[in-house]
Amino acid sequence: MADLTLDTARKILDAAFAKSGELKLKPLVVTILDARGVLKLAAAQDGTSLMRAEIAHGKAYGALAMGMGSRALYQRAQEQAYFIDAVNTIAKGALVPVPGGVLIMDGTTLLGAVGVSGDTSDNDEACALAGIQAAGLKANAG
């Protein structure tokens, strides 16, 4: 698989929402970007709060932009706050450096990223990981 297909993105989305239901989480937004950073698929469960779509996108976008899952971005922000702030300024505030943004890998090939927002960052990340794994791909959360 060289590209992230719409069918694969749907599998990721469905499995992420299934994991959310299993864990009885708050309503989520799941955003899936391809390797170019172009929106492949996004959906919001009923009852999501305001800004969740932008946050989910920022988690996925940040992971792609920096080449690491957003958990690693979060760690980097803890250690090098000025650097992450500078990068986010360059990115016009588009990065959300907290867990929940996960790179989608097919072996060593980057296919895109998933961003999830709506519950705790750890739960958001768990749903992204479940989605990617259900599609038979590897996840890099950082």
Tab-separated table of C-alpha atoms in Angstrom:
chain	number	residue	atom	x	y	z
A	1	MET	CA	0.000	0.000	0.000
A	2	ALA	CA	1.647	3.237	-1.123
A	3	ASP	CA	-1.201	5.629	-0.411
A	4	LEU	CA	-3.835	5.931	2.266
A	5	THR	CA	-7.075	4.901	0.564
A	6	LEU	CA	-10.527	6.122	1.503
A	7	ASP	CA	-11.514	2.542	2.382
A	8	THR	CA	-8.580	2.276	4.783
A	9	ALA	CA	-9.416	5.660	6.304
A	10	ARG	CA	-12.987	4.458	6.870
A	11	LYS	CA	-11.695	1.345	8.652
A	12	ILE	CA	-9.553	3.519	10.904
A	13	LEU	CA	-12.472	5.840	11.637
A	14	ASP	CA	-14.925	3.026	12.370
A	15	ALA	CA	-12.503	1.197	14.665
A	16	ALA	CA	-11.587	4.398	16.509
A	17	PHE	CA	-15.271	5.087	17.175
A	18	ALA	CA	-15.804	1.437	18.185
A	19	LYS	CA	-12.981	1.751	20.733
A	20	SER	CA	-14.582	4.932	22.040
A	21	GLY	CA	-17.849	3.074	22.566
A	22	GLU	CA	-16.086	0.176	24.248
A	23	LEU	CA	-14.368	2.574	26.675
A	24	LYS	CA	-17.562	4.655	27.106
A	25	LEU	CA	-15.754	7.890	26.275
A	26	LYS	CA	-17.115	11.364	25.697
A	27	PRO	CA	-18.085	12.098	22.070
A	28	LEU	CA	-15.058	12.275	19.768
A	29	VAL	CA	-13.945	13.849	16.534
A	30	VAL	CA	-11.602	11.768	14.382
A	31	THR	CA	-9.598	13.418	11.609
A	32	ILE	CA	-7.476	11.461	9.129
A	33	LEU	CA	-4.914	13.187	6.924
A	34	ASP	CA	-2.914	11.602	4.119
A	35	ALA	CA	0.885	11.869	3.958
A	36	ARG	CA	0.609	15.241	2.193
A	37	GLY	CA	-1.478	16.621	5.059
A	38	VAL	CA	-4.633	16.656	2.964
A	39	LEU	CA	-7.885	15.760	4.705
A	40	LYS	CA	-8.917	12.221	3.831
A	41	LEU	CA	-11.792	11.823	6.273
A	42	ALA	CA	-13.205	13.496	9.373
A	43	ALA	CA	-16.262	12.783	11.467
A	44	ALA	CA	-17.740	13.977	14.726
A	45	GLN	CA	-19.883	11.896	17.032
A	46	ASP	CA	-23.106	13.495	18.197
A	47	GLY	CA	-22.574	15.841	21.127
A	48	THR	CA	-18.961	16.859	20.608
A	49	SER	CA	-18.003	20.172	22.096
A	50	LEU	CA	-16.934	23.239	20.174
A	51	MET	CA	-13.396	23.245	18.701
A	52	ARG	CA	-12.967	19.442	18.790
A	53	ALA	CA	-12.599	19.240	15.002
A	54	GLU	CA	-9.850	21.873	15.005
A	55	ILE	CA	-8.066	20.150	17.896
A	56	ALA	CA	-8.228	16.719	16.212
A	57	HIS	CA	-6.884	18.249	13.003
A	58	GLY	CA	-4.094	20.006	14.931
A	59	LYS	CA	-3.015	16.768	16.573
A	60	ALA	CA	-2.798	14.958	13.214
A	61	TYR	CA	-1.221	17.939	11.449
A	62	GLY	CA	1.397	18.394	14.177
A	63	ALA	CA	2.360	14.736	14.000
A	64	LEU	CA	2.808	14.956	10.224
A	65	ALA	CA	4.578	18.315	10.289
A	66	MET	CA	7.142	17.174	12.824
A	67	GLY	CA	7.391	13.520	11.749
A	68	MET	CA	6.523	12.161	15.176
A	69	GLY	CA	3.409	11.255	17.095
A	70	SER	CA	1.959	14.021	19.208
A	71	ARG	CA	2.934	12.230	22.432
A	72	ALA	CA	6.555	12.919	21.414
A	73	LEU	CA	5.596	16.518	20.624
A	74	TYR	CA	4.096	16.804	24.095
A	75	GLN	CA	7.328	15.502	25.635
A	76	ARG	CA	9.345	17.876	23.496
A	77	ALA	CA	7.128	20.775	24.603
A	78	GLN	CA	7.895	19.853	28.208
A	79	GLU	CA	11.639	19.852	27.535
A	80	GLN	CA	11.898	22.577	24.890
A	81	ALA	CA	8.867	24.815	25.266
A	82	TYR	CA	10.433	27.676	23.302
A	83	PHE	CA	11.168	25.407	20.344
A	84	ILE	CA	7.627	23.997	20.127
A	85	ASP	CA	6.213	27.499	20.583
A	86	ALA	CA	8.413	28.769	17.742
A	87	VAL	CA	7.398	25.890	15.457
A	88	ASN	CA	3.743	26.470	16.282
A	89	THR	CA	4.172	30.161	15.481
A	90	ILE	CA	5.663	29.256	12.101
A	91	ALA	CA	2.740	26.844	11.576
A	92	LYS	CA	0.282	29.663	12.379
A	93	GLY	CA	-0.919	27.865	15.518
A	94	ALA	CA	-1.892	24.683	13.678
A	95	LEU	CA	-0.028	22.235	15.967
A	96	VAL	CA	-1.660	20.746	19.053
A	97	PRO	CA	1.245	19.091	20.915
A	98	VAL	CA	-0.627	16.684	23.196
A	99	PRO	CA	-1.297	12.933	22.798
A	100	GLY	CA	-3.957	11.951	20.292
A	101	GLY	CA	-2.085	12.566	17.027
A	102	VAL	CA	-0.690	9.310	15.638
A	103	LEU	CA	1.283	8.630	12.469
A	104	ILE	CA	-0.052	5.896	10.161
A	105	MET	CA	2.739	3.666	8.875
A	106	ASP	CA	2.851	0.809	6.377
A	107	GLY	CA	6.202	-0.704	7.296
A	108	THR	CA	8.551	2.248	6.981
A	109	THR	CA	6.251	4.172	4.622
A	110	LEU	CA	4.353	7.116	6.075
A	111	LEU	CA	0.720	7.037	4.917
A	112	GLY	CA	-0.700	9.873	7.011
A	113	ALA	CA	-1.892	10.656	10.515
A	114	VAL	CA	-4.948	10.340	12.716
A	115	GLY	CA	-5.994	13.004	15.190
A	116	VAL	CA	-8.601	12.351	17.854
A	117	SER	CA	-10.135	14.811	20.311
A	118	GLY	CA	-12.991	14.735	22.785
A	119	ASP	CA	-11.896	12.846	25.875
A	120	THR	CA	-8.596	12.782	27.753
A	121	SER	CA	-5.532	12.894	25.535
A	122	ASP	CA	-4.581	9.346	26.576
A	123	ASN	CA	-8.052	8.041	25.649
A	124	ASP	CA	-7.975	9.973	22.377
A	125	GLU	CA	-4.658	8.318	21.561
A	126	ALA	CA	-6.000	4.857	22.488
A	127	CYS	CA	-8.789	5.289	19.931
A	128	ALA	CA	-6.357	6.418	17.224
A	129	LEU	CA	-4.108	3.419	17.941
A	130	ALA	CA	-7.068	1.014	17.815
A	131	GLY	CA	-8.182	2.447	14.487
A	132	ILE	CA	-4.781	2.166	12.861
A	133	GLN	CA	-4.207	-1.366	14.165
A	134	ALA	CA	-7.659	-2.491	13.000
A	135	ALA	CA	-6.719	-1.393	9.479
A	136	GLY	CA	-3.667	-3.671	9.617
A	137	LEU	CA	-1.202	-0.805	9.784
A	138	LYS	CA	1.421	0.333	12.257
A	139	ALA	CA	0.955	3.304	14.538
A	140	ASN	CA	3.572	5.737	15.781
A	141	ALA	CA	2.204	7.715	18.707
A	142	GLY	CA	5.600	9.068	19.677
